[in-house]
mmCIF file of C-alpha atoms in Angstrom:
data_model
loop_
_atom_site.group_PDB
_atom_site.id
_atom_site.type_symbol
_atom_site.label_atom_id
_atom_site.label_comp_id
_atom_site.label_asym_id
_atom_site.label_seq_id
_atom_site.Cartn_x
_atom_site.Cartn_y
_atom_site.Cartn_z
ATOM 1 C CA UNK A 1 11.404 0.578 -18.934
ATOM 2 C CA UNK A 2 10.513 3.445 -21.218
ATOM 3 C CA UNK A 3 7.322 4.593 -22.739
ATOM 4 C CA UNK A 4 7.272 1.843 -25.936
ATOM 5 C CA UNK A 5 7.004 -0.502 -22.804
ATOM 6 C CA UNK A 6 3.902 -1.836 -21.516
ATOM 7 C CA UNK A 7 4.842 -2.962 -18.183
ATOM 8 C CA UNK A 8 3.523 -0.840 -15.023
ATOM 9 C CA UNK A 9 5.719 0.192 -12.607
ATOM 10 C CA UNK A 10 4.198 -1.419 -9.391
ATOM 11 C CA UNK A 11 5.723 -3.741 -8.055
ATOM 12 C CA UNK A 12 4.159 -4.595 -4.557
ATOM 13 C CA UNK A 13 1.099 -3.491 -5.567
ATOM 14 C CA UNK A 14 -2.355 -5.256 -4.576
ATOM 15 C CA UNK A 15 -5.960 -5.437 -4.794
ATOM 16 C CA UNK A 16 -8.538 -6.403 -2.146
ATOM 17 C CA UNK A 17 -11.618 -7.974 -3.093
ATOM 18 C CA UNK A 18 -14.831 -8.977 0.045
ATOM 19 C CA UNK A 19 -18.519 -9.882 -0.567
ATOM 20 C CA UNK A 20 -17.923 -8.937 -4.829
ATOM 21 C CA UNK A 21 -16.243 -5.678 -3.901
ATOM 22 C CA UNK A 22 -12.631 -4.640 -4.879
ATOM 23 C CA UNK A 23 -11.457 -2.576 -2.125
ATOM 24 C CA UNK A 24 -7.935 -1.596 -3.894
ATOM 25 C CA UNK A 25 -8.514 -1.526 -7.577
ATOM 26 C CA UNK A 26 -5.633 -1.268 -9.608
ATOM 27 C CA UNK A 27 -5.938 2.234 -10.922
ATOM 28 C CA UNK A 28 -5.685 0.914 -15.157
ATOM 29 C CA UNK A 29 -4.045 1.759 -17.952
ATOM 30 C CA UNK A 30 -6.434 4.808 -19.721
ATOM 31 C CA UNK A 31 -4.364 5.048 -22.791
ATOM 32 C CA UNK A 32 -2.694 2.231 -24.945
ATOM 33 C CA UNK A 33 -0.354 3.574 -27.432
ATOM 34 C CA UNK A 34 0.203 6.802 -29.711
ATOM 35 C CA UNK A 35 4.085 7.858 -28.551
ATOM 36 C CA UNK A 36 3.903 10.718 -31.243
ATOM 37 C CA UNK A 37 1.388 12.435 -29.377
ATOM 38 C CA UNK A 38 2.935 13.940 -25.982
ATOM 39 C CA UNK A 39 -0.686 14.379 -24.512
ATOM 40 C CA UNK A 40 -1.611 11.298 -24.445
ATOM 41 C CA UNK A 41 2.013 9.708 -23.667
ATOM 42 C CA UNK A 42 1.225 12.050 -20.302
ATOM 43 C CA UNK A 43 -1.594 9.721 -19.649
ATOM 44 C CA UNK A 44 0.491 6.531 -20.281
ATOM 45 C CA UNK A 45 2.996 7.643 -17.682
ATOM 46 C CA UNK A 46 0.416 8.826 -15.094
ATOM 47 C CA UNK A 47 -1.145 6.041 -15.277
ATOM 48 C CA UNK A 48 2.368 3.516 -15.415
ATOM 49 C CA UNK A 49 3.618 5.948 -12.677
ATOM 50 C CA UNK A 50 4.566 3.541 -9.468
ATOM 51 C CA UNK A 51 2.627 6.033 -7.334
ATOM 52 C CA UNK A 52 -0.335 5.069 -8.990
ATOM 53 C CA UNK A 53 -0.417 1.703 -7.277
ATOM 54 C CA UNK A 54 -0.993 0.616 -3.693
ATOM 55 C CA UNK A 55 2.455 0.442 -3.022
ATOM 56 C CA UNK A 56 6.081 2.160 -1.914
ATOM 57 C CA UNK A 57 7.795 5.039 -3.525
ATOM 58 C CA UNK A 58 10.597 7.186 -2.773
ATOM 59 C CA UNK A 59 10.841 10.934 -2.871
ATOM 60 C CA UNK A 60 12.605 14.102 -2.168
ATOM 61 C CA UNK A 61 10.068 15.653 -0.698
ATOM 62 C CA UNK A 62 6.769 15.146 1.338
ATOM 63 C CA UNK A 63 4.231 16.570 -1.802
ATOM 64 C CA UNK A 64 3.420 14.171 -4.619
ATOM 65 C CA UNK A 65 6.120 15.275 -6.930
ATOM 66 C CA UNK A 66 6.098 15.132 -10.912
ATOM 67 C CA UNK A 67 4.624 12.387 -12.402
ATOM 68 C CA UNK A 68 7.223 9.539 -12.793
ATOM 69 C CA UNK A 69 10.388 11.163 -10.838
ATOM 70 C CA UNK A 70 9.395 8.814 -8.168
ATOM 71 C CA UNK A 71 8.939 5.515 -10.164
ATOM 72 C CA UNK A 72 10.881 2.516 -9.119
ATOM 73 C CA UNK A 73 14.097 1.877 -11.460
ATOM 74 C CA UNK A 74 13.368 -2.214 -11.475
ATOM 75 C CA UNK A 75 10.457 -4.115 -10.986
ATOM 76 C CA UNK A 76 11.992 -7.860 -10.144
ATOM 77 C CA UNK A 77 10.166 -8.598 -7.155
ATOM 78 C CA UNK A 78 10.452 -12.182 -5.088
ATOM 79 C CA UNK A 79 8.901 -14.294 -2.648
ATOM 80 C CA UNK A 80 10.754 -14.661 0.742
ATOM 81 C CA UNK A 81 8.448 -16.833 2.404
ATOM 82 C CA UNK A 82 5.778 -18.265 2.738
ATOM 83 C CA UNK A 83 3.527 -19.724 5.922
ATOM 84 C CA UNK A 84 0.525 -21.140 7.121
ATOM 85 C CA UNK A 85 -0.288 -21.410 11.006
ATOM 86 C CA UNK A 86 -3.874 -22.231 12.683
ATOM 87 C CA UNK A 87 -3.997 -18.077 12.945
ATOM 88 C CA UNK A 88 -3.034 -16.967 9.977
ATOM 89 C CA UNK A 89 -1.339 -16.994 6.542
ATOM 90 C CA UNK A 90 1.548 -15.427 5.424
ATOM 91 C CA UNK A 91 3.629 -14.354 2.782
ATOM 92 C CA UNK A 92 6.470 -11.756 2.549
ATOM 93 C CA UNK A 93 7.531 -10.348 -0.876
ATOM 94 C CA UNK A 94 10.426 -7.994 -2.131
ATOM 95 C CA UNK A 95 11.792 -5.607 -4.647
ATOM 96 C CA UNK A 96 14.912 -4.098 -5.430
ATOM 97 C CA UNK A 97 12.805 -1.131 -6.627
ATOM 98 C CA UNK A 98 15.782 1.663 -6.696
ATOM 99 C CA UNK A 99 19.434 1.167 -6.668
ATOM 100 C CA UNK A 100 19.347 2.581 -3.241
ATOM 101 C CA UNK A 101 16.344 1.499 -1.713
ATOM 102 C CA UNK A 102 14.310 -2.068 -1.304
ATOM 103 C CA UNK A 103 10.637 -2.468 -0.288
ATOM 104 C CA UNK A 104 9.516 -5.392 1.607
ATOM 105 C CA UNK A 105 5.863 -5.964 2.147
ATOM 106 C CA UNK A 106 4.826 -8.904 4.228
ATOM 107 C CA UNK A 107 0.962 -9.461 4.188
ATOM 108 C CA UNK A 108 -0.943 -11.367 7.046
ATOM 109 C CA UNK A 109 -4.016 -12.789 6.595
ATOM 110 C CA UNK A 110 -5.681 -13.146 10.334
ATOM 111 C CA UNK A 111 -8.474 -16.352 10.274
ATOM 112 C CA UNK A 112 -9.977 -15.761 14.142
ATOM 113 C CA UNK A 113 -12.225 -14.856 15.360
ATOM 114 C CA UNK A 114 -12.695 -12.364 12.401
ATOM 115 C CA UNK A 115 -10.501 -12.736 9.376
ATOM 116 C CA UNK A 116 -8.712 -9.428 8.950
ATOM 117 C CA UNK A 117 -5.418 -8.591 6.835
ATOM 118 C CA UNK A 118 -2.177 -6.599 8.451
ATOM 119 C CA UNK A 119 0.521 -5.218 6.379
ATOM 120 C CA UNK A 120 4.249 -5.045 7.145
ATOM 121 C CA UNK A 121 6.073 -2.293 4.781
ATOM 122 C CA UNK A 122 9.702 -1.715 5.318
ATOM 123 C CA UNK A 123 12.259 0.133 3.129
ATOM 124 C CA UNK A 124 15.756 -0.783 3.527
ATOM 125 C CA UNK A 125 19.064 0.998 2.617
ATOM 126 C CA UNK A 126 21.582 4.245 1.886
ATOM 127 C CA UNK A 127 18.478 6.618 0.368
ATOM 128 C CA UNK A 128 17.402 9.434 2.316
ATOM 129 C CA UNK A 129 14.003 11.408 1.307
ATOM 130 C CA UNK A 130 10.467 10.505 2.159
ATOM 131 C CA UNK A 131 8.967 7.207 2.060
ATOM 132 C CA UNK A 132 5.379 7.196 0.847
ATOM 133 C CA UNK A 133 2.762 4.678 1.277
ATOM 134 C CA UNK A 134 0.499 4.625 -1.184
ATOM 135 C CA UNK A 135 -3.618 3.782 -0.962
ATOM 136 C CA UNK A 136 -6.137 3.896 -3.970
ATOM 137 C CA UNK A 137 -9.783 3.075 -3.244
ATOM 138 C CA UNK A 138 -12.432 1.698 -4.838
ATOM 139 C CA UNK A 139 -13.648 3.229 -7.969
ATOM 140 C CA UNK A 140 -14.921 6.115 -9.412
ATOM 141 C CA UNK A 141 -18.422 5.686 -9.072
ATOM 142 C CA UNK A 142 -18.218 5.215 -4.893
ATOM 143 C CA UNK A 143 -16.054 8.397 -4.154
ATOM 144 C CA UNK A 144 -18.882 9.294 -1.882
ATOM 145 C CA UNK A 145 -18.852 5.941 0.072
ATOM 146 C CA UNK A 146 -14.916 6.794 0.859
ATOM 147 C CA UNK A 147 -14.246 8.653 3.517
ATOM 148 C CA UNK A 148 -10.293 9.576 5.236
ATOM 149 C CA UNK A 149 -9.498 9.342 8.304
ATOM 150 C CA UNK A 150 -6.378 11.704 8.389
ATOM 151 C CA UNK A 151 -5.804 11.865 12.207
ATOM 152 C CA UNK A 152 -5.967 8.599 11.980
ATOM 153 C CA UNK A 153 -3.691 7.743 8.757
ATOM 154 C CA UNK A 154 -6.440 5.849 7.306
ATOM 155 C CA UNK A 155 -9.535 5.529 5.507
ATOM 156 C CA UNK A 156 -12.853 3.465 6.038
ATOM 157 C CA UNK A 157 -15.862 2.962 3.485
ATOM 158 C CA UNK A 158 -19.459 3.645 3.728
ATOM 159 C CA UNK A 159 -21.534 1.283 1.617
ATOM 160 C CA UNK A 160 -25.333 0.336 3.156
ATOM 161 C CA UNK A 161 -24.481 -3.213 2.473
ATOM 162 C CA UNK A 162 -22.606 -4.165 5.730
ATOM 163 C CA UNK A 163 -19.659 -4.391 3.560
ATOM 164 C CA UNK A 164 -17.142 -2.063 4.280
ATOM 165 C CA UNK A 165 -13.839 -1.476 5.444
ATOM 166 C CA UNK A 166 -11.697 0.049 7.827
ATOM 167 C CA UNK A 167 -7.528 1.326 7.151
ATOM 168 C CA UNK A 168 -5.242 2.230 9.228
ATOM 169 C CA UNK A 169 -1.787 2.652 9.559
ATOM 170 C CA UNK A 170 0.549 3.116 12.660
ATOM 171 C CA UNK A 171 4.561 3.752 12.123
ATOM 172 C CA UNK A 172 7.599 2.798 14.650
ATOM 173 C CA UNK A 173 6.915 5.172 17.848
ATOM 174 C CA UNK A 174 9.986 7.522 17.003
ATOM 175 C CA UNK A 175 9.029 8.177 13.373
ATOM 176 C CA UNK A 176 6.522 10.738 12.556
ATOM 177 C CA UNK A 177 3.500 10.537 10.085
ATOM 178 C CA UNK A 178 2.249 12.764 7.416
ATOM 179 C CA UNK A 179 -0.936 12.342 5.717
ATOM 180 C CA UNK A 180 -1.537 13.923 2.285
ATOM 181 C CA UNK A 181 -4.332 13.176 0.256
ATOM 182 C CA UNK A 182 -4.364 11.857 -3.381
ATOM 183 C CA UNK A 183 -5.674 12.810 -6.899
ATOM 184 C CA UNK A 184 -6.490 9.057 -7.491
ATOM 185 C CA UNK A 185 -7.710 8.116 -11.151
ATOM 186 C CA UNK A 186 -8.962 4.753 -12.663
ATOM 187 C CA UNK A 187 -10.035 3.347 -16.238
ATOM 188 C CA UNK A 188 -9.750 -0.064 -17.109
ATOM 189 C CA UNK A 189 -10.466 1.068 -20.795
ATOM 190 C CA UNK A 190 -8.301 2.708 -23.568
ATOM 191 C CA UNK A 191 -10.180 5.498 -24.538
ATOM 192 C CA UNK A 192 -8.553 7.924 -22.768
ATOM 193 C CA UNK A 193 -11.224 8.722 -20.361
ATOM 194 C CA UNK A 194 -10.799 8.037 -16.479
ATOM 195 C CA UNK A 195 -12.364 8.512 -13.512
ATOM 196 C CA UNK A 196 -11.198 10.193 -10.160
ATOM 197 C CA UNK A 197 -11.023 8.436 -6.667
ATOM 198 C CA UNK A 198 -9.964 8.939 -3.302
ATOM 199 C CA UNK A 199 -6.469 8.151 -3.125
ATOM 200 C CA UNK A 200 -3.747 9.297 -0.132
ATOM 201 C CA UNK A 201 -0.217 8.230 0.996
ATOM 202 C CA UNK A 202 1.307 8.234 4.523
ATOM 203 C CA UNK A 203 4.664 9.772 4.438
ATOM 204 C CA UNK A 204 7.843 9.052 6.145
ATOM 205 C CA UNK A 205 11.194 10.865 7.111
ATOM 206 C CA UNK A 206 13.889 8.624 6.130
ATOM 207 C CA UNK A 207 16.884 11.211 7.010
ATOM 208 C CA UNK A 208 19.667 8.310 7.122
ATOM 209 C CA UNK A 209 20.259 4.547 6.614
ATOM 210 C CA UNK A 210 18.518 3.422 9.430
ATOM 211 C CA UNK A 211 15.415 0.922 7.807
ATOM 212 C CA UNK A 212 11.812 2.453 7.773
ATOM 213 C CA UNK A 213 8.655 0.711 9.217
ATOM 214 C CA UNK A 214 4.986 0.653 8.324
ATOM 215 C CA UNK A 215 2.100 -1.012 9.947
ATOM 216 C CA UNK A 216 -1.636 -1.318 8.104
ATOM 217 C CA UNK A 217 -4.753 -3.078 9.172
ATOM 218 C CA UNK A 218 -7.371 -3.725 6.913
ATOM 219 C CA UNK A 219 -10.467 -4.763 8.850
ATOM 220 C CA UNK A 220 -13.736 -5.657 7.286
ATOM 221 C CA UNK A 221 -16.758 -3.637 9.134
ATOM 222 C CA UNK A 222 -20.463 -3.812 8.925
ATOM 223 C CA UNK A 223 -21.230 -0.411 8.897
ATOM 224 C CA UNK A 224 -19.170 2.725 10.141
ATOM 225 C CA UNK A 225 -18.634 2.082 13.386
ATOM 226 C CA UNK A 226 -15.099 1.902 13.902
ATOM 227 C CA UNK A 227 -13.661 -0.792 16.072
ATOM 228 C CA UNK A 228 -10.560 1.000 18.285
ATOM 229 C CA UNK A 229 -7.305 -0.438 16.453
ATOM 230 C CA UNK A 230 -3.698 -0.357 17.786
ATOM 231 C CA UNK A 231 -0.349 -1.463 15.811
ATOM 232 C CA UNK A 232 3.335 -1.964 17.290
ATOM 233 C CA UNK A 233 6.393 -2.473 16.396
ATOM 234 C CA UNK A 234 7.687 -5.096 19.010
ATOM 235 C CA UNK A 235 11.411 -6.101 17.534
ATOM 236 C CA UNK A 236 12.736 -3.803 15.438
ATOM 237 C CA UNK A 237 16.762 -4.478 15.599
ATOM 238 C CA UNK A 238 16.862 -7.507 13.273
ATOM 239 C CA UNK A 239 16.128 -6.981 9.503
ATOM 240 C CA UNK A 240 15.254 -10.268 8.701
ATOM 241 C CA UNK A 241 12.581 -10.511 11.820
ATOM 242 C CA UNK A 242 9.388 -9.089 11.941
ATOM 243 C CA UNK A 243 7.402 -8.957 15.191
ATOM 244 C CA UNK A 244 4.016 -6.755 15.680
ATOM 245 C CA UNK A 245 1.650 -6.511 17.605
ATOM 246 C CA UNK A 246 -2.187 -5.635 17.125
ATOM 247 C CA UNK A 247 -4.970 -4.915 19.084
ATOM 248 C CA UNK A 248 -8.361 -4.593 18.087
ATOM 249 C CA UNK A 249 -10.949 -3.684 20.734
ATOM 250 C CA UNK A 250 -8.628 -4.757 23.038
ATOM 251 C CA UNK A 251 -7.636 -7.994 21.843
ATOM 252 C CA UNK A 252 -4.027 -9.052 21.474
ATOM 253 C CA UNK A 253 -2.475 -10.366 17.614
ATOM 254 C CA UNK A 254 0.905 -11.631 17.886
ATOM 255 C CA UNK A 255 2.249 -11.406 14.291
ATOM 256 C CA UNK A 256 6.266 -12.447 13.777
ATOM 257 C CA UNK A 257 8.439 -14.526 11.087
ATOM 258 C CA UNK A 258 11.946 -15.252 10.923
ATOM 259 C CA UNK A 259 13.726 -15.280 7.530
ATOM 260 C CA UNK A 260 16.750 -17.363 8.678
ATOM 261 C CA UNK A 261 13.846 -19.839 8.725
ATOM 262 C CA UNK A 262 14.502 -20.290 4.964
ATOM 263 C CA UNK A 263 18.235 -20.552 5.655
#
């Protein structure tokens, strides 16, 4: 996909709207078209850039590296599965993103007592670098209602509405986690003009061909106050099982699928 092409580099990405609020907006396109002018084609790929998303990238390093030497090669993502128990939903996407590498995101969406959303990200095959998790939050105007939580590899939100949220992400208990924060931007117009917004990734080793695992809970709050939040990796020897579990304020979530299901 080169720059006379209009498709974004983001596959994986999402967006997370509660109570009229978009938690994860997409971070926009700024600029539309002019590829004789180089400063504005910069804006075009910042904004195309795969790191610009709420999704998985790939690097060399553990810094945010030049805009678009990170961005996915192929954007053909697919849907695994697909459930629907009495405590929760579930679906479990994936992309072929680099030649090297796949990302597979599964997304659970917990319906008791509170309903509550927990992300699975693994990254599969021969590349070595740093896998980086990407989050972008809210929009320009609320910078002051975000607030990270980088002991914590997370985030949570401020807003005097008793809509907020909480973020946080746990890894497999032999890989260590880096936090680095974001320049996040966002226009939804094509002026050229944008906004900035807190943005981070959490960053992991991947030094051979062994898979990677992330865990992320997003849990609505009321106000601040920050529930105590635990994620595990129970089974992590078969690729095509997934098996967490997480505890909020001590209680227990048993999350797990089975691909061979679909086999």
């Amino acid at each position: 996909m080169g720059d006379s092409s209009h498709n974004q580099l983001d596959n994986g990405t999402f967006e997370l709207y509660r109570n009229g609020r978009n938690f994860f907006p997409d971070s926009g396109v700024c600029a539309y078209m002019a590829e004789d002018n180089e400063k504005i084609m910069e804006l075009r790929r910042w904004f195309r850039q795969t790191k610009a998303h709420n999704t998985m990238v790939l690097g060399k390093t553990t810094d945010h590296e030049e805009t678009g030497t990170e961005n996915i090669n192929k954007a053909a993502g697919t849907l695994l599965l697909f459930e629907e128990k009495d405590e929760y939903q579930l679906i479990v996407t994936e992309n072929q993103g680099y030649n090297n590498f796949k990302h597979r995101r599964s997304i659970f969406y917990v319906k008791q007592p509170q309903d509550f959303f927990v992300l699975v990200d693994e990254g599969f095959g021969t590349a070595t670098g740093y896998v980086k998790l990407y989050f972008h939050l809210c929009d320009g105007k609320s910078v002051d209602n975000v607030l990270l939580d980088k002991e914590e590899f997370g985030a949570h939100t401020t807003f005097d509405n008793s809509n907020n949220l909480l973020i946080r992400t746990f890894g497999e208990a032999s890989r260590n986690l880096i936090f680095k924060e974001f320049d996040g931007r966002i226009s939804y117009q094509t002026d050229r003009k944008y906004e900035h917004r807190k943005s981070y990734a959490v960053v992991m080793r991947k030094p051979d061909n062994n898979p990677v695992r992330y865990i992320t809970v997003l849990y609505p709050v009321d106000s601040a106050t920050s529930p105590v939040i635990k994620g595990q990796f129970v089974n992590t020897g078969n690729e095509d099982k997934v098996s967490v579990n997480v505890t909020i304020n001590k209680k227990l979530y048993n999350l797990s699928y089975s691909l061979n299901k679909r086999r």
